[in-house]
mmCIF file of N, CA and C in Angstrom:
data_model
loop_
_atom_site.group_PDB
_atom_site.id
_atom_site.type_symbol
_atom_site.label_atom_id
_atom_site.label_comp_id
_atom_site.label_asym_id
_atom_site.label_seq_id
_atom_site.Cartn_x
_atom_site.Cartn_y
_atom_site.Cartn_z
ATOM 1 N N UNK A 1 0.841 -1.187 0.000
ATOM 2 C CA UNK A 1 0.000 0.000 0.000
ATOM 3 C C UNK A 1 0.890 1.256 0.000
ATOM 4 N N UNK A 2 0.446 2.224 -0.584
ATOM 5 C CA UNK A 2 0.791 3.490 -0.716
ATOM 6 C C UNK A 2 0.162 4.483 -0.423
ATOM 7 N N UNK A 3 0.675 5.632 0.566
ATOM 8 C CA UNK A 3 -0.193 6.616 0.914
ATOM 9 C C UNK A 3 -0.205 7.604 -0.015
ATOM 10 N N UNK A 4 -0.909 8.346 -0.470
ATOM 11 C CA UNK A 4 -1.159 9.467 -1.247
ATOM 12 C C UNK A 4 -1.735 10.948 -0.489
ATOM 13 N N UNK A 5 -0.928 11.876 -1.082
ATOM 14 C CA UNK A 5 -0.926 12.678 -0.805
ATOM 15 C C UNK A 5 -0.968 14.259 -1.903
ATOM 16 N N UNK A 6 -1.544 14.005 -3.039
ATOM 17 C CA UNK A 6 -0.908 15.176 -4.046
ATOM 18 C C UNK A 6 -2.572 15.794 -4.664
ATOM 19 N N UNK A 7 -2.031 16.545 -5.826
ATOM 20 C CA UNK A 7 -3.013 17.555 -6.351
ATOM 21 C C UNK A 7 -3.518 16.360 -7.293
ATOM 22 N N UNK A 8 -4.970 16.795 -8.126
ATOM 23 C CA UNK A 8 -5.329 16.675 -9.318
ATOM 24 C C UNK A 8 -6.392 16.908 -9.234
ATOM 25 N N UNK A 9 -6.193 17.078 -10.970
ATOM 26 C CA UNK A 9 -7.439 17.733 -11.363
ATOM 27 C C UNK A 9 -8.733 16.575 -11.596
ATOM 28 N N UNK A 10 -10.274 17.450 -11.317
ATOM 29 C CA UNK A 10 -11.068 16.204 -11.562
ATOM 30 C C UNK A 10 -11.528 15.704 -12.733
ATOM 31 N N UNK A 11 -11.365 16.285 -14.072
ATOM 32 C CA UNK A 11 -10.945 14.881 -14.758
ATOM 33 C C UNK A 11 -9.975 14.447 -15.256
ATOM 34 N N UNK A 12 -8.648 14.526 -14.495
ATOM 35 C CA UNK A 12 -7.736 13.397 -14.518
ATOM 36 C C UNK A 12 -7.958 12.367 -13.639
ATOM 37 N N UNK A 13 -9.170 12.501 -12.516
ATOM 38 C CA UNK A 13 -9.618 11.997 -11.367
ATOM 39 C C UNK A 13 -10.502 11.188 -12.138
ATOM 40 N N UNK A 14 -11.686 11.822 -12.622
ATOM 41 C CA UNK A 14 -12.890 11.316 -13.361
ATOM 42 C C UNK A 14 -12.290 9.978 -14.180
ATOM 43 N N UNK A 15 -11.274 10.493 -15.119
ATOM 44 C CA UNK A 15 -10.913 9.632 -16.127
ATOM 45 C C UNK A 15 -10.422 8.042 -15.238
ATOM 46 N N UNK A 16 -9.130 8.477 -13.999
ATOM 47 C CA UNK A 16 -8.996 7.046 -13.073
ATOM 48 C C UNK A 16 -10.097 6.307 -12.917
ATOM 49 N N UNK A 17 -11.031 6.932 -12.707
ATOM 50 C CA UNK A 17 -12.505 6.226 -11.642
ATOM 51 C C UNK A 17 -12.898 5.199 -13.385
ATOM 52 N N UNK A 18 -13.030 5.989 -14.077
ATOM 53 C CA UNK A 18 -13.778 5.163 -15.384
ATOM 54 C C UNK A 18 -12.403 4.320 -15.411
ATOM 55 N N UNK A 19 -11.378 4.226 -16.107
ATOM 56 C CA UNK A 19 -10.263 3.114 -16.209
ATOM 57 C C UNK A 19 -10.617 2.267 -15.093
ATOM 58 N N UNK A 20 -10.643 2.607 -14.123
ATOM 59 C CA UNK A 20 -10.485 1.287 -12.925
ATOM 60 C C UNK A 20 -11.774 0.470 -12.587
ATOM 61 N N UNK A 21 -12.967 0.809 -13.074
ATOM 62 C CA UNK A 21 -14.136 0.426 -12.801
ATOM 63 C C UNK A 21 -15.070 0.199 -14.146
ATOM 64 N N UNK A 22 -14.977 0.884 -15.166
ATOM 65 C CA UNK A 22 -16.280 0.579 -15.808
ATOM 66 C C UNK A 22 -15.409 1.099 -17.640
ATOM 67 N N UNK A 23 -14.444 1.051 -18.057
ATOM 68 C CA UNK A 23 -13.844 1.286 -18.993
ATOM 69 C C UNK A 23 -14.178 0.257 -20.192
ATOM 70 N N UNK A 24 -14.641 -1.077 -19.516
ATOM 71 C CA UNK A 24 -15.461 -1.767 -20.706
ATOM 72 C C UNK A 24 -16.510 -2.000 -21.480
ATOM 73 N N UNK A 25 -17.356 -1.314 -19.975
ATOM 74 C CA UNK A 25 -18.648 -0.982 -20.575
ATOM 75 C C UNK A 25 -19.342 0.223 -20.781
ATOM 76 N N UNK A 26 -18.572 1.447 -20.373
ATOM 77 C CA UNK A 26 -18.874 2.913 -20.639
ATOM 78 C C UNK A 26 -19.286 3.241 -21.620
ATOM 79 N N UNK A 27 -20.032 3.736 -22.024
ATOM 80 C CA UNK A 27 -20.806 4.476 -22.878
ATOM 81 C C UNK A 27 -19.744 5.672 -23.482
ATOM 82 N N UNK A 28 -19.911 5.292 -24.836
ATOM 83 C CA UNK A 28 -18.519 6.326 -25.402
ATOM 84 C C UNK A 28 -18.696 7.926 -25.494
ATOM 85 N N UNK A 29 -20.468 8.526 -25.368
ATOM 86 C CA UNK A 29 -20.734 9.299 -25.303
ATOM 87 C C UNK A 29 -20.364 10.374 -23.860
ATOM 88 N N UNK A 30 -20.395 9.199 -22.973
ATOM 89 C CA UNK A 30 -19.774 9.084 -21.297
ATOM 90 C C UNK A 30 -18.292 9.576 -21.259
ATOM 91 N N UNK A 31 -17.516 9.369 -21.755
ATOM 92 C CA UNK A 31 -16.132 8.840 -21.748
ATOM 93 C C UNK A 31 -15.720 10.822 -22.019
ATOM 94 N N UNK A 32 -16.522 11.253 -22.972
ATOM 95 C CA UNK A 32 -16.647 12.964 -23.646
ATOM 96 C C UNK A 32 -17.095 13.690 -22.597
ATOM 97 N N UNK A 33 -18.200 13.371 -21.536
ATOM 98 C CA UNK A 33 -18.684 14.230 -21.375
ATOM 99 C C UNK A 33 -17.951 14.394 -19.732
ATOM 100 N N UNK A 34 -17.538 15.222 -19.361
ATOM 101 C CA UNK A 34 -16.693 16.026 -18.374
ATOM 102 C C UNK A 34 -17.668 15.792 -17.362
ATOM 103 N N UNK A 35 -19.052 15.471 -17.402
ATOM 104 C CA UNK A 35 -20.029 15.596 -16.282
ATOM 105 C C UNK A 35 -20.368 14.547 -15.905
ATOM 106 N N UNK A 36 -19.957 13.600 -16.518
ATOM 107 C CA UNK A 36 -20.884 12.456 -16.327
ATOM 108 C C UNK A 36 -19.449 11.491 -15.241
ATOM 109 N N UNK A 37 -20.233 10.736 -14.666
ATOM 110 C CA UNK A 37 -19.175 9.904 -13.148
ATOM 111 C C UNK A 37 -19.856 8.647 -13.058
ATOM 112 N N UNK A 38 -19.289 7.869 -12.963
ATOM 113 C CA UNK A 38 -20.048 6.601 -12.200
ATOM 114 C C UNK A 38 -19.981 6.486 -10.792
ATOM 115 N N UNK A 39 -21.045 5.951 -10.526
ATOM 116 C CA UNK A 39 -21.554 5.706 -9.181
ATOM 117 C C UNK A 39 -21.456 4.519 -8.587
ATOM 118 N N UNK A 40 -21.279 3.709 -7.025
ATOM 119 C CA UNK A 40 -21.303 2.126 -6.709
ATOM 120 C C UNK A 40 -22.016 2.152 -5.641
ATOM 121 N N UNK A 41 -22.860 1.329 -5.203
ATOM 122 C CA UNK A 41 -22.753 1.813 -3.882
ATOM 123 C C UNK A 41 -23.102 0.400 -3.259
ATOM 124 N N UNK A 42 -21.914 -0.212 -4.058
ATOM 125 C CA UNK A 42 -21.619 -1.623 -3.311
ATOM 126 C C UNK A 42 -20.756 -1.745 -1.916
ATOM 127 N N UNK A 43 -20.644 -2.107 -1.152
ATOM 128 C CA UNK A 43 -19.749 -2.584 0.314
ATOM 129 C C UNK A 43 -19.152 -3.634 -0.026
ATOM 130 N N UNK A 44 -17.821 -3.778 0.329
ATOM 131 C CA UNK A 44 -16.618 -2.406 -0.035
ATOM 132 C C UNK A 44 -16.762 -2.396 -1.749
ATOM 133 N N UNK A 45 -16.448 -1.525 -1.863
ATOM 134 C CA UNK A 45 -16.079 -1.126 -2.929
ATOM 135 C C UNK A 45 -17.241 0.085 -3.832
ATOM 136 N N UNK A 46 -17.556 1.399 -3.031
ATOM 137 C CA UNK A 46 -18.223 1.983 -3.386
ATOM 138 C C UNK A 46 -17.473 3.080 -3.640
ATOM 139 N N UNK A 47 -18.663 3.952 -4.577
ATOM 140 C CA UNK A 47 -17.650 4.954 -5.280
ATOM 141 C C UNK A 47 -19.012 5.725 -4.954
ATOM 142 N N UNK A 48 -18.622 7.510 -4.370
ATOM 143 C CA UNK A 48 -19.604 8.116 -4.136
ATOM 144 C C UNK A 48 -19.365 9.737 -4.943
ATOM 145 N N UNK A 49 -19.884 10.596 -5.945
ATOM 146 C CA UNK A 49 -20.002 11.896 -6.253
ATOM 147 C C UNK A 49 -20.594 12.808 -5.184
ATOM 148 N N UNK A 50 -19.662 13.435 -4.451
ATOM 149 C CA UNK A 50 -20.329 14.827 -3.828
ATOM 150 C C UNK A 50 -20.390 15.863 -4.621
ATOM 151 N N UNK A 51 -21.986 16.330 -5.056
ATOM 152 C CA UNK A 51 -21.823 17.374 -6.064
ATOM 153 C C UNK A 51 -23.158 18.332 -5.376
ATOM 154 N N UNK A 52 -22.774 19.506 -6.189
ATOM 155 C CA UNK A 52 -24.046 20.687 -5.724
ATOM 156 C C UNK A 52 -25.347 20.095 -6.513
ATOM 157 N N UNK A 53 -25.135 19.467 -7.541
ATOM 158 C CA UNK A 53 -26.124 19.087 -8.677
ATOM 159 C C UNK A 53 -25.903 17.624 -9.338
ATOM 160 N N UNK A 54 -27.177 16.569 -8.985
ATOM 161 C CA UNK A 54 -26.382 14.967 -9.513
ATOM 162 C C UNK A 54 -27.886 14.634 -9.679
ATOM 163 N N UNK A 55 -27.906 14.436 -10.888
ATOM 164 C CA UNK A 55 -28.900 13.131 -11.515
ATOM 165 C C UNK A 55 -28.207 12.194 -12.419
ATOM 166 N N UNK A 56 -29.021 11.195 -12.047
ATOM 167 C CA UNK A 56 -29.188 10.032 -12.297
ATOM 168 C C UNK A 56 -29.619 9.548 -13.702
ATOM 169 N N UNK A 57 -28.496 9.093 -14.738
ATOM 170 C CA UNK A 57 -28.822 8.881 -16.008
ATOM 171 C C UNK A 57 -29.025 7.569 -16.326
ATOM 172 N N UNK A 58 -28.183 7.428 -15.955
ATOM 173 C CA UNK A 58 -28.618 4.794 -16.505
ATOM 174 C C UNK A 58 -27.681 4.111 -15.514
ATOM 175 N N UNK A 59 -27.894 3.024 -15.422
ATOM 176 C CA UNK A 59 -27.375 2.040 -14.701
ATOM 177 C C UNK A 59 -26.990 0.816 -15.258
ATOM 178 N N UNK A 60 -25.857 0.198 -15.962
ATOM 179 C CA UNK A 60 -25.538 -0.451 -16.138
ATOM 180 C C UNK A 60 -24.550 -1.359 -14.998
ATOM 181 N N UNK A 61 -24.480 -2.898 -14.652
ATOM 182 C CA UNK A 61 -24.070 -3.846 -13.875
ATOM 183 C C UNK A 61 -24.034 -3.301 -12.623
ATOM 184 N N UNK A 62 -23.211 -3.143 -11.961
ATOM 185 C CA UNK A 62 -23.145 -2.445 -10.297
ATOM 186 C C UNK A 62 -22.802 -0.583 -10.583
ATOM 187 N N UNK A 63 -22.843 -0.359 -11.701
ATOM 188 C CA UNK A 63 -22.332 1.411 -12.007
ATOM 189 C C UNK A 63 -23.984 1.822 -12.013
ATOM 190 N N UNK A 64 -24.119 3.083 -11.757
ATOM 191 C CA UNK A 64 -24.694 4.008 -11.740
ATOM 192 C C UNK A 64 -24.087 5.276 -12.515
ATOM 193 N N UNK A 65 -24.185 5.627 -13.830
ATOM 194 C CA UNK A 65 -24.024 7.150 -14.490
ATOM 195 C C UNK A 65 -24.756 8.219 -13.701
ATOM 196 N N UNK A 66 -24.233 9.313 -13.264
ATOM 197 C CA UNK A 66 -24.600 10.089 -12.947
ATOM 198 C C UNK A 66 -24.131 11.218 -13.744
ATOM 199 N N UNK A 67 -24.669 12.539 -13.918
ATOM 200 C CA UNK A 67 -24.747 13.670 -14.538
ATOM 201 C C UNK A 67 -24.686 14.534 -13.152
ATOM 202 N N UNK A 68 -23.061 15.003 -12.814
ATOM 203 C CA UNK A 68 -23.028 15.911 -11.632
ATOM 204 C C UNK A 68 -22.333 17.516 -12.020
ATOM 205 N N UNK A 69 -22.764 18.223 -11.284
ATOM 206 C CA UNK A 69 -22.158 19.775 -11.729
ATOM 207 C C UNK A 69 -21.947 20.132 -10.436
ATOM 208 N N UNK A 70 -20.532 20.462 -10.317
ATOM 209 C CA UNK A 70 -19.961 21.801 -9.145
ATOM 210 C C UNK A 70 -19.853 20.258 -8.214
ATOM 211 N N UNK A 71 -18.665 19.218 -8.662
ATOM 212 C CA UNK A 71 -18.194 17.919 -8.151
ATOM 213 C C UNK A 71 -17.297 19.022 -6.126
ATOM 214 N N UNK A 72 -17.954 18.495 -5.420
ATOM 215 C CA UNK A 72 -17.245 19.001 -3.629
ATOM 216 C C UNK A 72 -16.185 17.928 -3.379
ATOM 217 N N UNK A 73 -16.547 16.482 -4.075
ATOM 218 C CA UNK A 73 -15.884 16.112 -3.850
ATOM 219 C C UNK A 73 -15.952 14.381 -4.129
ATOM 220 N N UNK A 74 -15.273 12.861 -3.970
ATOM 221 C CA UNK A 74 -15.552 11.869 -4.815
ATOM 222 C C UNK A 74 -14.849 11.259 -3.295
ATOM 223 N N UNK A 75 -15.546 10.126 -3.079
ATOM 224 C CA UNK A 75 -14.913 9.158 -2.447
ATOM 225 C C UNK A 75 -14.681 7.844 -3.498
ATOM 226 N N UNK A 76 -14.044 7.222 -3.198
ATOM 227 C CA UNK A 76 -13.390 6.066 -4.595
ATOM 228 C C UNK A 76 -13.020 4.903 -3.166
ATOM 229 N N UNK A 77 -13.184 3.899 -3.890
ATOM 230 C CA UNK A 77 -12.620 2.369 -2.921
ATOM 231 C C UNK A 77 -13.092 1.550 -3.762
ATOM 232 N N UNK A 78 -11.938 0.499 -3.761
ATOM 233 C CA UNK A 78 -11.869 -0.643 -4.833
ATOM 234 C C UNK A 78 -12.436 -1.764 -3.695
ATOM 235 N N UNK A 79 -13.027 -2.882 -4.349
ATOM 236 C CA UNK A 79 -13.696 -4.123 -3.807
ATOM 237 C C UNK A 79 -13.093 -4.747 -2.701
ATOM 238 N N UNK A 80 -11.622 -4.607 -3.105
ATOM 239 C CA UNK A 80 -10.744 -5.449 -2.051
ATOM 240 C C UNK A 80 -10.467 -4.864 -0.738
ATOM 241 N N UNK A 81 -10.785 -3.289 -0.573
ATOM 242 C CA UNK A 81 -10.369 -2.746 0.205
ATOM 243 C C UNK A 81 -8.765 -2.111 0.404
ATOM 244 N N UNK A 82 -8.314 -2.508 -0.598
ATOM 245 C CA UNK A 82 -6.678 -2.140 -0.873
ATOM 246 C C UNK A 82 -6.539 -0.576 -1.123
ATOM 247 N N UNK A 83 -7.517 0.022 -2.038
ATOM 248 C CA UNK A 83 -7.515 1.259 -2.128
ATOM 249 C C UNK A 83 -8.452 2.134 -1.646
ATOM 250 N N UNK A 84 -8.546 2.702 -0.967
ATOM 251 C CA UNK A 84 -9.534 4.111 -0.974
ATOM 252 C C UNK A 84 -8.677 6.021 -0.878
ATOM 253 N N UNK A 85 -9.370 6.350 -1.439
ATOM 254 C CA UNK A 85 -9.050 7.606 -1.822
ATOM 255 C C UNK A 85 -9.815 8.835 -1.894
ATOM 256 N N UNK A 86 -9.768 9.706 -1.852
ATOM 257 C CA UNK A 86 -10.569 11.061 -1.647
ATOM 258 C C UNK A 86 -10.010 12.084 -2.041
ATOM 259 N N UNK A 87 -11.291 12.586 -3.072
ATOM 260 C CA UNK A 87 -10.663 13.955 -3.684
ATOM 261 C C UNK A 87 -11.321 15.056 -3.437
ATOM 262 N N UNK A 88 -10.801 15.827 -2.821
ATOM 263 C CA UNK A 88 -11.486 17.482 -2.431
ATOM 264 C C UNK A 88 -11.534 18.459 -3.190
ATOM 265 N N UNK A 89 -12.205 19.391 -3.473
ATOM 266 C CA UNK A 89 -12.051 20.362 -4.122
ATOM 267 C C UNK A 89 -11.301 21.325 -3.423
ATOM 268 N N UNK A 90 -10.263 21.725 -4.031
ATOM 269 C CA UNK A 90 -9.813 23.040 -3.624
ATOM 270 C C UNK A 90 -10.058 24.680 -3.865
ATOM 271 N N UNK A 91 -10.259 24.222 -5.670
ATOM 272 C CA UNK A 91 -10.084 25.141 -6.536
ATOM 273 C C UNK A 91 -11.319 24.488 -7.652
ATOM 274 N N UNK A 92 -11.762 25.704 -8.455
ATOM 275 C CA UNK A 92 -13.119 24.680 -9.557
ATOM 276 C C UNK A 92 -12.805 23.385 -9.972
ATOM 277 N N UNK A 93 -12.050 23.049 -10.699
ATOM 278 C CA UNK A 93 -11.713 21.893 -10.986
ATOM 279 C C UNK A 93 -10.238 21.479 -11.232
ATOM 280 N N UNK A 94 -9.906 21.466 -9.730
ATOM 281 C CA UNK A 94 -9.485 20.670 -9.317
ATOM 282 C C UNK A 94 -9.020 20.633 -7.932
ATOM 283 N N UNK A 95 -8.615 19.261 -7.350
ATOM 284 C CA UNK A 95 -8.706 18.953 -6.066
ATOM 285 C C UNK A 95 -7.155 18.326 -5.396
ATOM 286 N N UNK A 96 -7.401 17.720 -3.951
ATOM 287 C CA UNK A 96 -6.230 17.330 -3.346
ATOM 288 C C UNK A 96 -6.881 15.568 -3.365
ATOM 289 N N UNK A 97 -6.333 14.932 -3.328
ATOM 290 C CA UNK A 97 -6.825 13.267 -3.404
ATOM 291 C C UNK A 97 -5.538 13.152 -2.131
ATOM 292 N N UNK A 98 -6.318 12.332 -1.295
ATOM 293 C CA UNK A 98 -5.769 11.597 -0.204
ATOM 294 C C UNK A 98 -6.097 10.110 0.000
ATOM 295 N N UNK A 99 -5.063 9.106 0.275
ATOM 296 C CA UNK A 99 -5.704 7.735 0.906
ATOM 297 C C UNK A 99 -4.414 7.144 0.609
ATOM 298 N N UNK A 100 -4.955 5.874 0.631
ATOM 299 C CA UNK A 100 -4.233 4.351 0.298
ATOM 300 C C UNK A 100 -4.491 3.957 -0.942
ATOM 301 N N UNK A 101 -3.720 3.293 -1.504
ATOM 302 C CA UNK A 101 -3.352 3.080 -3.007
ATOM 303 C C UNK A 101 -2.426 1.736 -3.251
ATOM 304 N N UNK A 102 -3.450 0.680 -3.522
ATOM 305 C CA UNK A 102 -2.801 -0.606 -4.208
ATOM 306 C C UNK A 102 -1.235 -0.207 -4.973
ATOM 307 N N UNK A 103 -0.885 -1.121 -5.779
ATOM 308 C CA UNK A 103 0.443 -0.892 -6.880
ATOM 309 C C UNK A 103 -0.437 -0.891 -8.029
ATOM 310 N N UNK A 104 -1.819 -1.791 -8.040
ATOM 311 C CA UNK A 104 -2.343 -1.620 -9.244
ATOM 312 C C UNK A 104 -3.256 -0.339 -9.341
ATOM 313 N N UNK A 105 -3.865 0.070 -8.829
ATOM 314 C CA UNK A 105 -4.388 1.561 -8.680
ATOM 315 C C UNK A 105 -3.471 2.302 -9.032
ATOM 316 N N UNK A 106 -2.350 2.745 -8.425
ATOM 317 C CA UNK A 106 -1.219 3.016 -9.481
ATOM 318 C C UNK A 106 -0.941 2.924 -10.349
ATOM 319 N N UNK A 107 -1.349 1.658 -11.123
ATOM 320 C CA UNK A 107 -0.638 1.757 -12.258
ATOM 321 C C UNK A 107 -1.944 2.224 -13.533
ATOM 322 N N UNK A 108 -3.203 1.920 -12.820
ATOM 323 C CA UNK A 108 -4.209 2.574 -13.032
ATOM 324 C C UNK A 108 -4.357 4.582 -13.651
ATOM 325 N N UNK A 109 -3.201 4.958 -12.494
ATOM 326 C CA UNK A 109 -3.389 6.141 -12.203
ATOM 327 C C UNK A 109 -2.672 6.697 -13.697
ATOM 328 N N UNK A 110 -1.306 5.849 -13.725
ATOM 329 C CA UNK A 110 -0.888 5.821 -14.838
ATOM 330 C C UNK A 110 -1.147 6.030 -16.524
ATOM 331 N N UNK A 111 -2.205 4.747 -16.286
ATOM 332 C CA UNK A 111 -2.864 4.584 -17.732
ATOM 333 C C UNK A 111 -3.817 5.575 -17.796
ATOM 334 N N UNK A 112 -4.746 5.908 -17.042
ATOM 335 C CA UNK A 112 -5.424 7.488 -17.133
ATOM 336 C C UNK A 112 -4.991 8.373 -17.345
ATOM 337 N N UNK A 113 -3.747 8.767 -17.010
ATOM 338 C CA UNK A 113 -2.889 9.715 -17.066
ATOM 339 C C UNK A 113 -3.127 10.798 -15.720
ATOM 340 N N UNK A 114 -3.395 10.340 -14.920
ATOM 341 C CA UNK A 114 -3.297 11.338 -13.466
ATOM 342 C C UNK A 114 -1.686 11.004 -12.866
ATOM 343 N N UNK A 115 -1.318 9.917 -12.962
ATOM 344 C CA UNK A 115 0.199 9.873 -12.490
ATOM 345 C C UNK A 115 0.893 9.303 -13.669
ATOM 346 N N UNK A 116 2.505 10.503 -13.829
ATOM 347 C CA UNK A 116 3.199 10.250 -14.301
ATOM 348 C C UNK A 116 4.095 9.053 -14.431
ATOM 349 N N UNK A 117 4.337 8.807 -15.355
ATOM 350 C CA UNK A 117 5.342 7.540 -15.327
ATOM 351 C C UNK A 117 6.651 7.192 -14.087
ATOM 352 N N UNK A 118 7.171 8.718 -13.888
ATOM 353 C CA UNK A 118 8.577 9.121 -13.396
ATOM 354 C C UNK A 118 7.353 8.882 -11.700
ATOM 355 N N UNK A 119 6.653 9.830 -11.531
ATOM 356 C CA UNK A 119 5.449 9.265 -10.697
ATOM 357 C C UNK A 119 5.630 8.247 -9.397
ATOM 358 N N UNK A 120 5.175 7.489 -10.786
ATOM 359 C CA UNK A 120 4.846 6.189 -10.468
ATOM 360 C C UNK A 120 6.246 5.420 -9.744
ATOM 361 N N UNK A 121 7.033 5.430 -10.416
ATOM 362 C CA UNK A 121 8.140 5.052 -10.056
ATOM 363 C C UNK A 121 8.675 5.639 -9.017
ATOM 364 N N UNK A 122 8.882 6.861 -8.505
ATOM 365 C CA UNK A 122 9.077 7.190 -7.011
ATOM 366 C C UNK A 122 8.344 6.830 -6.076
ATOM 367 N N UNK A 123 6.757 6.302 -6.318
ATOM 368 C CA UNK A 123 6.391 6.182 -5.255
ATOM 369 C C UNK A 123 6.208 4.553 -4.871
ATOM 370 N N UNK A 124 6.269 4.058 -5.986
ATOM 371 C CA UNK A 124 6.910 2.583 -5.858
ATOM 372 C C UNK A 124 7.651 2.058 -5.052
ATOM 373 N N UNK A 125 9.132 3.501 -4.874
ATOM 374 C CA UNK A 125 9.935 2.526 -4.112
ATOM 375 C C UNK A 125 10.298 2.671 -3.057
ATOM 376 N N UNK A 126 9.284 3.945 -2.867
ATOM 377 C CA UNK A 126 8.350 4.254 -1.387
ATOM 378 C C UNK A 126 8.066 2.667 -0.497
ATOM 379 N N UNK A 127 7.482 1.935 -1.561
ATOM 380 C CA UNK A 127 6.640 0.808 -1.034
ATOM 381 C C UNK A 127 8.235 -0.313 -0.822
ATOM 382 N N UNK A 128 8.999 -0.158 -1.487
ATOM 383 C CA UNK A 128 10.443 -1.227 -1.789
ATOM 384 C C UNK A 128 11.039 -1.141 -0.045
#
C-alpha cells in the first residue's frame, strides 16, 4: 500500500474512476462528457459523487451514471479494500486526493494519465 498525498485535477480523477471500474462498458458518449461519473454503492467497494447538482442517467451492472455539476468532492474504494481515496475540491476543478493506493491503482493512475510515469516510479519505491 501506498499513501497518497498530491493535487489533481477532476478529470484526470474522473478519467482514473472510469479506467479502474467501468472502462469496458462505458458508454462512449460518457467517456466525452466532463459531467458524467459513475456511481457504486456496493460494500466495499463503493464509489460516491459529492456534487451541488447529480442526476441520475442509466445504470448499467453495479455502475450508476450520474450527470453531476460543481463535483465538492468523490470518495473512490476498490472491492478489495486495498484502495480508498478522496478527492477534495480546492479550486473549480481541481482537487487534493488523499488515501491508500494498491500498486495496481497506481498503475491505473498511470494509464489514465493522473500519475506520471517518473510518478509512479518514485512512489513505488516508497513501497520497496
Amino acid at each position: 500500500m501506498v499513501h497518497i498525498d498530491t493535487t489533481s485535477s477532476l478529470e484526470s480523477f474522473r478519467k482514473f474512476i472510469i479506467f479502474s471500474t467501468c472502462k469496458s462498458f462505458n458508454p462512449s458518449n460518457y467517456n466525452k462528457d466532463p459531467n458524467m461519473f459513475p456511481e457504486r454503492d456496493t460494500r466495499p467497494g463503493d464509489i460516491y459523487i459529492e456534487a451541488v447538482d447529480k442526476l441520475m442517467e442509466r445504470k448499467l451492472k453495479e455502475i450508476t451514471f450520474v450527470n453531476a455539476k460543481e463535483i465538492l468532492g468523490i470518495i473512490y474504494s476498490w472491492k478489495t479494500g486495498n484502495t480508498i481515496l478522496k478527492w477534495r475540491q480546492l479550486k473549480v476543478k481541481n482537487g487534493k486526493v488523499i488515501g491508500e493506493a494498491s500498486p495496481n491503482a497506481l498503475a491505473n493512475w498511470v494509464e489514465s494519465g493522473v500519475l506520471t510515469k517518473q510518478g509512479f516510479e518514485h512512489l513505488k519505491s516508497q513501497t520497496s
